[in-house]
PDB file of C-alpha atoms in Angstrom:
ATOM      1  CA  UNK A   1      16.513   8.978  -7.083  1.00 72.00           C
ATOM      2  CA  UNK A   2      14.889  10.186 -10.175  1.00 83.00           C
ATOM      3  CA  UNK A   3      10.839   9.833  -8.885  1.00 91.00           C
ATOM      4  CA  UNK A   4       9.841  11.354 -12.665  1.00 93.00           C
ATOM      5  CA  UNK A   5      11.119   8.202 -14.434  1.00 95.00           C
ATOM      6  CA  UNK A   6       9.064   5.829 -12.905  1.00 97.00           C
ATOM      7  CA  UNK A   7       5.974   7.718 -13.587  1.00 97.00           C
ATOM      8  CA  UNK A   8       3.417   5.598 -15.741  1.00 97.00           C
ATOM      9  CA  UNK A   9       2.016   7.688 -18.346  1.00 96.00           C
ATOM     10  CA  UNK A  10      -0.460   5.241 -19.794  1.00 94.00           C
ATOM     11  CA  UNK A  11      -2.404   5.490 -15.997  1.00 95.00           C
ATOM     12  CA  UNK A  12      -4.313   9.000 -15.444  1.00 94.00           C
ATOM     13  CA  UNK A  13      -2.053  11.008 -12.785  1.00 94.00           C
ATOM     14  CA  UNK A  14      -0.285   9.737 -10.977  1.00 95.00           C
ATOM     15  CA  UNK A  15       0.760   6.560 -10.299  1.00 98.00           C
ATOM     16  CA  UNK A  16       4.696   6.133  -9.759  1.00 98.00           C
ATOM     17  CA  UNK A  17       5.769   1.858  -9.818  1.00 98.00           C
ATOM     18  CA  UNK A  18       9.523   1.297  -8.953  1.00 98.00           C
ATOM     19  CA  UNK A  19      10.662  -2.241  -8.919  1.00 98.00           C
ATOM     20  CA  UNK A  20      12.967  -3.779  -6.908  1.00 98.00           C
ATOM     21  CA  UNK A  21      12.842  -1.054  -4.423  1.00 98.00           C
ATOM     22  CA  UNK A  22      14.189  -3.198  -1.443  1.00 98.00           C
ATOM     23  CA  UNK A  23      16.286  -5.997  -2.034  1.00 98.00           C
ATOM     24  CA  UNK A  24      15.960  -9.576  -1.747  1.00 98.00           C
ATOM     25  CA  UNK A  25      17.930  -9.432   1.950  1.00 98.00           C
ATOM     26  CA  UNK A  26      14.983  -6.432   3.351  1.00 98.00           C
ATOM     27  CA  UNK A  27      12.343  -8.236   1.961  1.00 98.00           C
ATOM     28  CA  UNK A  28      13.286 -11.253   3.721  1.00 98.00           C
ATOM     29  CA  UNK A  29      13.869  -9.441   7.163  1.00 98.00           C
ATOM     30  CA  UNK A  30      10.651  -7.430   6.425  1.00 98.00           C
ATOM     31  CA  UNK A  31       8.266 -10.903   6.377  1.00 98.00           C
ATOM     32  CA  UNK A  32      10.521 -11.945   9.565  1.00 98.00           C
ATOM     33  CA  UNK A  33       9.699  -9.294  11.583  1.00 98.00           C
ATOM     34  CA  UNK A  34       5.514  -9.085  10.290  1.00 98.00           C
ATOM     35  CA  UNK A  35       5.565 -12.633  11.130  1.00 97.00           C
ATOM     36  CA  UNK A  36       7.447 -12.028  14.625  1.00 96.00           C
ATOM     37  CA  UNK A  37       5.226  -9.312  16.103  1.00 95.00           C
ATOM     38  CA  UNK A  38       3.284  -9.862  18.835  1.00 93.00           C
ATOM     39  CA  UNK A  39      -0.387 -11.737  18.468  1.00 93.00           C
ATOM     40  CA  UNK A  40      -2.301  -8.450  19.737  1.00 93.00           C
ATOM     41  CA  UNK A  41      -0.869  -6.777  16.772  1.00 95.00           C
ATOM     42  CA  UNK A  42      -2.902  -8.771  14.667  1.00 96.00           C
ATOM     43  CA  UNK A  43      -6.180  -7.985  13.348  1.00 95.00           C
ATOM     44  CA  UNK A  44      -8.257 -11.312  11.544  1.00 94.00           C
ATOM     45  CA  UNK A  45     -10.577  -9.870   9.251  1.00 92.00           C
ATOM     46  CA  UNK A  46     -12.951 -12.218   6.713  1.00 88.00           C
ATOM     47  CA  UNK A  47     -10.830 -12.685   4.304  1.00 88.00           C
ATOM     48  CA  UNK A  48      -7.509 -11.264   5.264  1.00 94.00           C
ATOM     49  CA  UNK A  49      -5.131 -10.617   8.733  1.00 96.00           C
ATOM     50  CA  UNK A  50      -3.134  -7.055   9.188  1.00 97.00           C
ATOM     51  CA  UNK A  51      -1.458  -5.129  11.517  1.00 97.00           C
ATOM     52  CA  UNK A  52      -1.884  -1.215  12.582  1.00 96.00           C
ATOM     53  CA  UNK A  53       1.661   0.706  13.355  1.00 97.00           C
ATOM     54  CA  UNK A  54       1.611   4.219  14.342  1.00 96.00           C
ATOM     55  CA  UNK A  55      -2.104   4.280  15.230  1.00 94.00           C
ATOM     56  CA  UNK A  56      -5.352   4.163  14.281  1.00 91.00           C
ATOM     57  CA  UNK A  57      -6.883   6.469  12.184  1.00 92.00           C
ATOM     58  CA  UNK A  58      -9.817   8.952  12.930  1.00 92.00           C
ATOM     59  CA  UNK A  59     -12.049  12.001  11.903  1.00 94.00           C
ATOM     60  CA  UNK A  60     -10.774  13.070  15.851  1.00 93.00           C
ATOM     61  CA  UNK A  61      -7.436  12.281  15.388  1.00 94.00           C
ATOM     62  CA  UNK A  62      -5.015   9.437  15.116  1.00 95.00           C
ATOM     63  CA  UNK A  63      -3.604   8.805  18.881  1.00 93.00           C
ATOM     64  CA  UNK A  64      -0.325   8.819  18.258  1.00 94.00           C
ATOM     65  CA  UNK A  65       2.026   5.058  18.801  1.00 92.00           C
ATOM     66  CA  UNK A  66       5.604   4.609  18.707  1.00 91.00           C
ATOM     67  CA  UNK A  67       6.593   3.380  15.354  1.00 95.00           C
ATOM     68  CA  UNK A  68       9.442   0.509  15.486  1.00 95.00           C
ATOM     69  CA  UNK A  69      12.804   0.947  14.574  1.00 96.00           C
ATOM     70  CA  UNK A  70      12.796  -2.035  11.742  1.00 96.00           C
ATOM     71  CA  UNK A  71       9.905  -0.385  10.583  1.00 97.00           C
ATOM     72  CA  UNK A  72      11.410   3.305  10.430  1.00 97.00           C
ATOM     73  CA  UNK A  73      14.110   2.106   8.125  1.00 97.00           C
ATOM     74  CA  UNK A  74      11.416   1.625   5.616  1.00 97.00           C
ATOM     75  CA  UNK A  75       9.747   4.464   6.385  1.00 97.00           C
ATOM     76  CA  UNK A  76      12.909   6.787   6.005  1.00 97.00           C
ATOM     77  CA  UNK A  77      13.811   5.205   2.967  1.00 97.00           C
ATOM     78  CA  UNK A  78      10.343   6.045   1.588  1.00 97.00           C
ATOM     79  CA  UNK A  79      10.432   9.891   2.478  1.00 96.00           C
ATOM     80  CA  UNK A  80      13.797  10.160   0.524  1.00 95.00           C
ATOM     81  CA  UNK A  81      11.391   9.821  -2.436  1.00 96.00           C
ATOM     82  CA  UNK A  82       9.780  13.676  -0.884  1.00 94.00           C
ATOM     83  CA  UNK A  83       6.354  12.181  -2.564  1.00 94.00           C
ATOM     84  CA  UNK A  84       4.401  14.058   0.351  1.00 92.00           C
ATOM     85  CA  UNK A  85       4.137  17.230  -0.054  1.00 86.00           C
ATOM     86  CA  UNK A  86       7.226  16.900  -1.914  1.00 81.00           C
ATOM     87  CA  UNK A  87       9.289  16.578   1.020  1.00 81.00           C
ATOM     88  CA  UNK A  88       7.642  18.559   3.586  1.00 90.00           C
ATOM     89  CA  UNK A  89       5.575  15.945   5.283  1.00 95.00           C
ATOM     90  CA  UNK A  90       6.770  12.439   6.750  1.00 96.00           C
ATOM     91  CA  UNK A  91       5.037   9.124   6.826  1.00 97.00           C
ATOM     92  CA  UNK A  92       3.621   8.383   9.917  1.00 97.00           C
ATOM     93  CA  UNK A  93       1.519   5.599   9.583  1.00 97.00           C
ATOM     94  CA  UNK A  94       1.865   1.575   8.247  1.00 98.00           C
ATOM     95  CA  UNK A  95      -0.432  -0.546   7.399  1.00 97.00           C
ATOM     96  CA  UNK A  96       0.391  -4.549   6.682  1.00 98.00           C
ATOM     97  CA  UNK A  97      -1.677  -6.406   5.090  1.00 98.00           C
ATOM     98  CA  UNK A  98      -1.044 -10.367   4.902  1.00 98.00           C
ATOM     99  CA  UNK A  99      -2.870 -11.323   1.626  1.00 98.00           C
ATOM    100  CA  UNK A 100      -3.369 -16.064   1.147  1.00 98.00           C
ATOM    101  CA  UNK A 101      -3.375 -17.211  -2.227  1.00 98.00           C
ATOM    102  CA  UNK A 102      -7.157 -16.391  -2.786  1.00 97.00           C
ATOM    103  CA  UNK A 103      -7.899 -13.613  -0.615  1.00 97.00           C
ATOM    104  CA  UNK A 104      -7.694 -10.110  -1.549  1.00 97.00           C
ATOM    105  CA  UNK A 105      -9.217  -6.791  -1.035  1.00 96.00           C
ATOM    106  CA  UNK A 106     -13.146  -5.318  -2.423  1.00 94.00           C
ATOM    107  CA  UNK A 107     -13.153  -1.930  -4.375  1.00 94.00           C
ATOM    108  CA  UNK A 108     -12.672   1.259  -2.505  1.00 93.00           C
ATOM    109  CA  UNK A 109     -11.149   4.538  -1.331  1.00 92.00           C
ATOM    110  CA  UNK A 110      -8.696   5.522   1.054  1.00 92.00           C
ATOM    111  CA  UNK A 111     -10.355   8.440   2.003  1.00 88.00           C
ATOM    112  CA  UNK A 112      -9.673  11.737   3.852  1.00 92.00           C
ATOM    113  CA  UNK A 113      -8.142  10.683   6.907  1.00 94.00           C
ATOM    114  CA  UNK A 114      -5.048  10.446   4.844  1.00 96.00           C
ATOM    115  CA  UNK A 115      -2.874  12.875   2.784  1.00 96.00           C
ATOM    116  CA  UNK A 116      -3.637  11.966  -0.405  1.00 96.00           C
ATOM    117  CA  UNK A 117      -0.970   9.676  -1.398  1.00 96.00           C
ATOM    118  CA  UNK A 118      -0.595   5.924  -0.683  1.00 96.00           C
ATOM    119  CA  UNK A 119       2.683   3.883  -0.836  1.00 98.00           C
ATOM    120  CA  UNK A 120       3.107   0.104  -1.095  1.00 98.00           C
ATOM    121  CA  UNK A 121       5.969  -2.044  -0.823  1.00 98.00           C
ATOM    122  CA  UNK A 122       4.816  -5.851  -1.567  1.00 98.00           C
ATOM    123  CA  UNK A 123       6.709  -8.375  -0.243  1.00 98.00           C
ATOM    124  CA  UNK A 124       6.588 -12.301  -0.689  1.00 98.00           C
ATOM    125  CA  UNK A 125       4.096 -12.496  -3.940  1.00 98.00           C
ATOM    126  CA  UNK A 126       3.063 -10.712  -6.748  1.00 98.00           C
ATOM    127  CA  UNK A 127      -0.253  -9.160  -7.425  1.00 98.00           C
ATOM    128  CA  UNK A 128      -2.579  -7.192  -9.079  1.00 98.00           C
ATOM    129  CA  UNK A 129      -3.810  -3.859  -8.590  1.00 98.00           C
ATOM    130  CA  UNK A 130      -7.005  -2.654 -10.204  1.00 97.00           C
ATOM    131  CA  UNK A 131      -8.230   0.359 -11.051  1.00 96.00           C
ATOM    132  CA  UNK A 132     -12.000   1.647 -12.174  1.00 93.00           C
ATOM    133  CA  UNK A 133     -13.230   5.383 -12.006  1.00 91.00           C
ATOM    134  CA  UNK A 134     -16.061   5.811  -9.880  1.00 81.00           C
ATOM    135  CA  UNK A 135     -19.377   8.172 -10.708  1.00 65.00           C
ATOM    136  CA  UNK A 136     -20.058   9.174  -7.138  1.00 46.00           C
ATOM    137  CA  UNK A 137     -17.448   8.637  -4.482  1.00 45.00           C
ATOM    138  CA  UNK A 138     -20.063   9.081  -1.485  1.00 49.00           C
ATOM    139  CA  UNK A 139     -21.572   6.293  -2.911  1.00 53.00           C
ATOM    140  CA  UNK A 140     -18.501   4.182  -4.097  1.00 53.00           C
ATOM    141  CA  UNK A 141     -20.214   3.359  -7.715  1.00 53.00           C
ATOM    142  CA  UNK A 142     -19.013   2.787 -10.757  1.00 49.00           C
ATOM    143  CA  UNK A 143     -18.904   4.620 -14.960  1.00 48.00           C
ATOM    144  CA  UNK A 144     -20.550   2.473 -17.133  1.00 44.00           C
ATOM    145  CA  UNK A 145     -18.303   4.275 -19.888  1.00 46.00           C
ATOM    146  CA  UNK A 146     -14.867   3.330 -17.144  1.00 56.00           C
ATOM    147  CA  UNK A 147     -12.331   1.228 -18.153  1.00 70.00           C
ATOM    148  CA  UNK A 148     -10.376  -0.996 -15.458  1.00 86.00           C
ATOM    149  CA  UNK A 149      -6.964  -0.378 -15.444  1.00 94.00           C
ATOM    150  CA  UNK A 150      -4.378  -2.623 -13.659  1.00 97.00           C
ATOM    151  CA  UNK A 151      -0.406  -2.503 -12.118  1.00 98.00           C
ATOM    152  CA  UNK A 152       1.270  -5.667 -11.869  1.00 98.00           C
ATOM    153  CA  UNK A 153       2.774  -5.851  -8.225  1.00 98.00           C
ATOM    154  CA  UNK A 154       5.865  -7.407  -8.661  1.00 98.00           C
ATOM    155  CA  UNK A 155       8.008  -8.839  -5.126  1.00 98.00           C
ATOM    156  CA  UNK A 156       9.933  -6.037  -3.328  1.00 98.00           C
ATOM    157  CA  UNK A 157       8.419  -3.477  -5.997  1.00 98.00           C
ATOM    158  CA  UNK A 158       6.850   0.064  -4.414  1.00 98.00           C
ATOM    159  CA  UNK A 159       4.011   2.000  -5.511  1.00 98.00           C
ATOM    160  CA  UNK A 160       2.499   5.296  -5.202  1.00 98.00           C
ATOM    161  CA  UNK A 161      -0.860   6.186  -5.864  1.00 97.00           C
ATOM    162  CA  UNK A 162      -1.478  10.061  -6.139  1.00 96.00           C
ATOM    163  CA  UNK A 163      -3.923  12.730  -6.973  1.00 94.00           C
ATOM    164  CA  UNK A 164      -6.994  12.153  -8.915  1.00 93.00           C
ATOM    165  CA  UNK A 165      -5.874   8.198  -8.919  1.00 95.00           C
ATOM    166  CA  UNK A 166      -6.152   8.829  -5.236  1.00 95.00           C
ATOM    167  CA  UNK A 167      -9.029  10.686  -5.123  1.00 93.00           C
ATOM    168  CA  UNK A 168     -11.261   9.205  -8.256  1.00 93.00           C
ATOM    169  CA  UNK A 169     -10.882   5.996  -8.460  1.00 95.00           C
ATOM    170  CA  UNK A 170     -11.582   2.390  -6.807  1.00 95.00           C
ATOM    171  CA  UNK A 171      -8.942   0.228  -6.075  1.00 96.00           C
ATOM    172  CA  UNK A 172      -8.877  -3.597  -5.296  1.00 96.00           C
ATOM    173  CA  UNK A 173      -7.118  -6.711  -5.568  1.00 97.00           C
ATOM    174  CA  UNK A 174      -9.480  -9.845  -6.786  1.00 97.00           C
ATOM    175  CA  UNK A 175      -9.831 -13.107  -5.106  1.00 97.00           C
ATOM    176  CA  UNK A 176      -7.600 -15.572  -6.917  1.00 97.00           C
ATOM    177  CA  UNK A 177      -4.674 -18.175  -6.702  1.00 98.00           C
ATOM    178  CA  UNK A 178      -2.754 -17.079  -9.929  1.00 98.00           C
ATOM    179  CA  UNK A 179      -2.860 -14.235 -12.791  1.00 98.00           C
ATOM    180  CA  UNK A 180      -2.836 -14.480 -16.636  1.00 97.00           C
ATOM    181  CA  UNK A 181      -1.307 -11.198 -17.595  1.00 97.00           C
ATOM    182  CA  UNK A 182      -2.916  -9.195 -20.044  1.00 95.00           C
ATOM    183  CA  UNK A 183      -3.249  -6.070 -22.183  1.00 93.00           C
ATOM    184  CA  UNK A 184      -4.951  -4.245 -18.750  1.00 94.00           C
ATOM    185  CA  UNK A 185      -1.988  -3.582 -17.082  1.00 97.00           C
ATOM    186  CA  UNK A 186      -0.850  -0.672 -18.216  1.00 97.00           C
ATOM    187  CA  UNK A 187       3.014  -1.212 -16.494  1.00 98.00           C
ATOM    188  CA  UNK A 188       3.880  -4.635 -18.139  1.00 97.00           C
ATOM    189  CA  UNK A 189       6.795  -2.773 -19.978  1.00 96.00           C
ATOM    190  CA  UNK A 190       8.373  -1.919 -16.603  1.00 96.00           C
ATOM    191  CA  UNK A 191       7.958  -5.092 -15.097  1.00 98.00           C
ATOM    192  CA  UNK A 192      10.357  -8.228 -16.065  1.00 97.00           C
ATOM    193  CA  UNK A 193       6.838  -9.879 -17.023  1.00 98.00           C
ATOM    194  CA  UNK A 194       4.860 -10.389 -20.578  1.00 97.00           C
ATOM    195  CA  UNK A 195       1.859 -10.565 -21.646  1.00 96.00           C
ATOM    196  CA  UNK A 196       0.483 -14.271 -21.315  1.00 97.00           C
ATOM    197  CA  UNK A 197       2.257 -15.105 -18.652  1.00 98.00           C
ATOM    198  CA  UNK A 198       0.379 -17.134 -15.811  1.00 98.00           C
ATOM    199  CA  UNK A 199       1.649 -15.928 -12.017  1.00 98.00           C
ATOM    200  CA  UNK A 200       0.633 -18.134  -9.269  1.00 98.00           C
ATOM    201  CA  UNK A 201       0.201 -16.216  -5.798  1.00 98.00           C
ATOM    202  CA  UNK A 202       2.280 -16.853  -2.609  1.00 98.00           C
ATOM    203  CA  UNK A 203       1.316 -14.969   0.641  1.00 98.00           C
ATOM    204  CA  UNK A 204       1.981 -11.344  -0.550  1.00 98.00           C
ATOM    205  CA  UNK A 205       3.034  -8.914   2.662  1.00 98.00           C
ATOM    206  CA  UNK A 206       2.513  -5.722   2.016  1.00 98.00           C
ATOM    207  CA  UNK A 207       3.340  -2.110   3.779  1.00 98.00           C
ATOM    208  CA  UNK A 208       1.102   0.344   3.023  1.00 98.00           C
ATOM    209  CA  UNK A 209       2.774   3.760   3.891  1.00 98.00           C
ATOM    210  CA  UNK A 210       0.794   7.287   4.819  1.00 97.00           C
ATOM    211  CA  UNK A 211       1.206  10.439   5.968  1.00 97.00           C
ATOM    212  CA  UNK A 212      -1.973  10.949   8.543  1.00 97.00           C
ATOM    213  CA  UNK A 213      -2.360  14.707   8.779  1.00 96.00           C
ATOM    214  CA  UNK A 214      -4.581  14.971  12.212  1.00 95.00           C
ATOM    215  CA  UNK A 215      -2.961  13.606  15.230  1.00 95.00           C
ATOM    216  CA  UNK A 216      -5.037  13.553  18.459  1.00 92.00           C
ATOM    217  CA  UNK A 217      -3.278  15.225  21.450  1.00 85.00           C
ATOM    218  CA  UNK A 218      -3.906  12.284  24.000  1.00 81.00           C
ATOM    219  CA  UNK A 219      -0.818  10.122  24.713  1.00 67.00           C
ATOM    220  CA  UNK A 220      -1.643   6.377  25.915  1.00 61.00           C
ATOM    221  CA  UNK A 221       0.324   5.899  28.870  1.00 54.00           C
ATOM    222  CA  UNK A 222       2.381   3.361  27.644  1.00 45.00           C
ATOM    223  CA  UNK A 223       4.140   5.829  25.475  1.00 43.00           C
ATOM    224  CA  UNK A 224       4.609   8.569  28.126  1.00 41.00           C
ATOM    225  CA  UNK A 225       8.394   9.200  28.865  1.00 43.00           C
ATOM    226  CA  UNK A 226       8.670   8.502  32.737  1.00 39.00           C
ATOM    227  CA  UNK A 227       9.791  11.898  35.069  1.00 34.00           C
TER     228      UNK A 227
END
């Protein structure tokens, strides 16, 4: 696949959208198997339920967890694209997110735990993504000269956020039921969509890919291959 052709050139760099990037058959097996996994997978936060595969995150190092194999297809499928490090690095980490009509997620940064590009395949909904430029990013505030930009998430699509879009800016998804589309989303030409057009939500899943560069040493036991 051709990565350069789904670059969008009205966002600063770089933000690649690709629609339809699994098919109607994946996506469905995809929400299956989020919706399958065990309780202790999930995590109930205030205004939104996930689940952590491959580990958690830290400054000392993610401790490393085995990865399922439904889960790896995706994963694969996403290095084939070589956006880390253009090839060099895998994705070892997945977030999923489970978003209700009405919830969503407040402005922020991904941070340095993480290489700095972010991949998301939505599954089950729509949404939107927005995008402001941020002053100080110790202190997560805004430009008052910054316009919001947005992506239109469309089912089964994949983005990838990269660079200074990574690094610079706030990202979030508002707390509504439906979207009017309008002259903010900078990717409505790519998208099967117009402007005008009113979008209610369904629950949206989403996988949110990385590559997490420091892995901690310590194996839980669970994981250690028996002698």
């Amino acid at each position: 696949m051709d990565i350069s052709s789904f670059l969008i050139p009205e966002a600063p760099p770089s933000i690649f959208y690709i629609p339809n990037f699994v098919t109607e058959s994946e996506e469905e097996y995809i929400i299956n198997r989020v919706n399958t996994a065990p309780k202790p997978k999930w995590t109930q936060l205030r205004n939104r339920r996930l689940q952590n595969w491959g580990g958690i995150p830290h400054p000392n190092g993610m401790i490393v967890e085995e990865i399922p194999q439904w889960l790896k297809l995706f994963l694969n499928k996403v290095d084939d694209l070589k956006l880390y490090e253009k090839g060099n690095l895998k994705a070892n980490h997945v977030l999923v997110n489970e978003y209700l009509p009405g919830q969503g997620i407040m402005a922020h940064v991904d941070g340095p735990l993480f290489y700095p590009t972010i991949i998301t395949i939505s599954c089950g909904s729509h949404t939107i993504l927005n995008f402001q430029k941020q002053k100080d990013i110790d202190k997560e505030t805004y430009t008052e000269e910054s316009k919001k930009l947005s992506i239109l998430l469309e089912r089964r699509s994949l983005i990838a956020v990269m660079d200074s879009m990574y690094t610079d800016y706030l990202h979030e998804i508002e707390e509504k039921t439906e979207d009017k589309l309008n002259d903010s989303i900078v990717n409505i030409n790519k998208t099967k969509y117009s402007i005008n057009d009113c979008l209610k939500r369904d629950t949206r899943i989403s996988l949110t890919i990385r590559h997490v560069p420091k892995l901690s040493k310590i194996k839980l036991p669970f994981l250690m291959k028996k002698k």
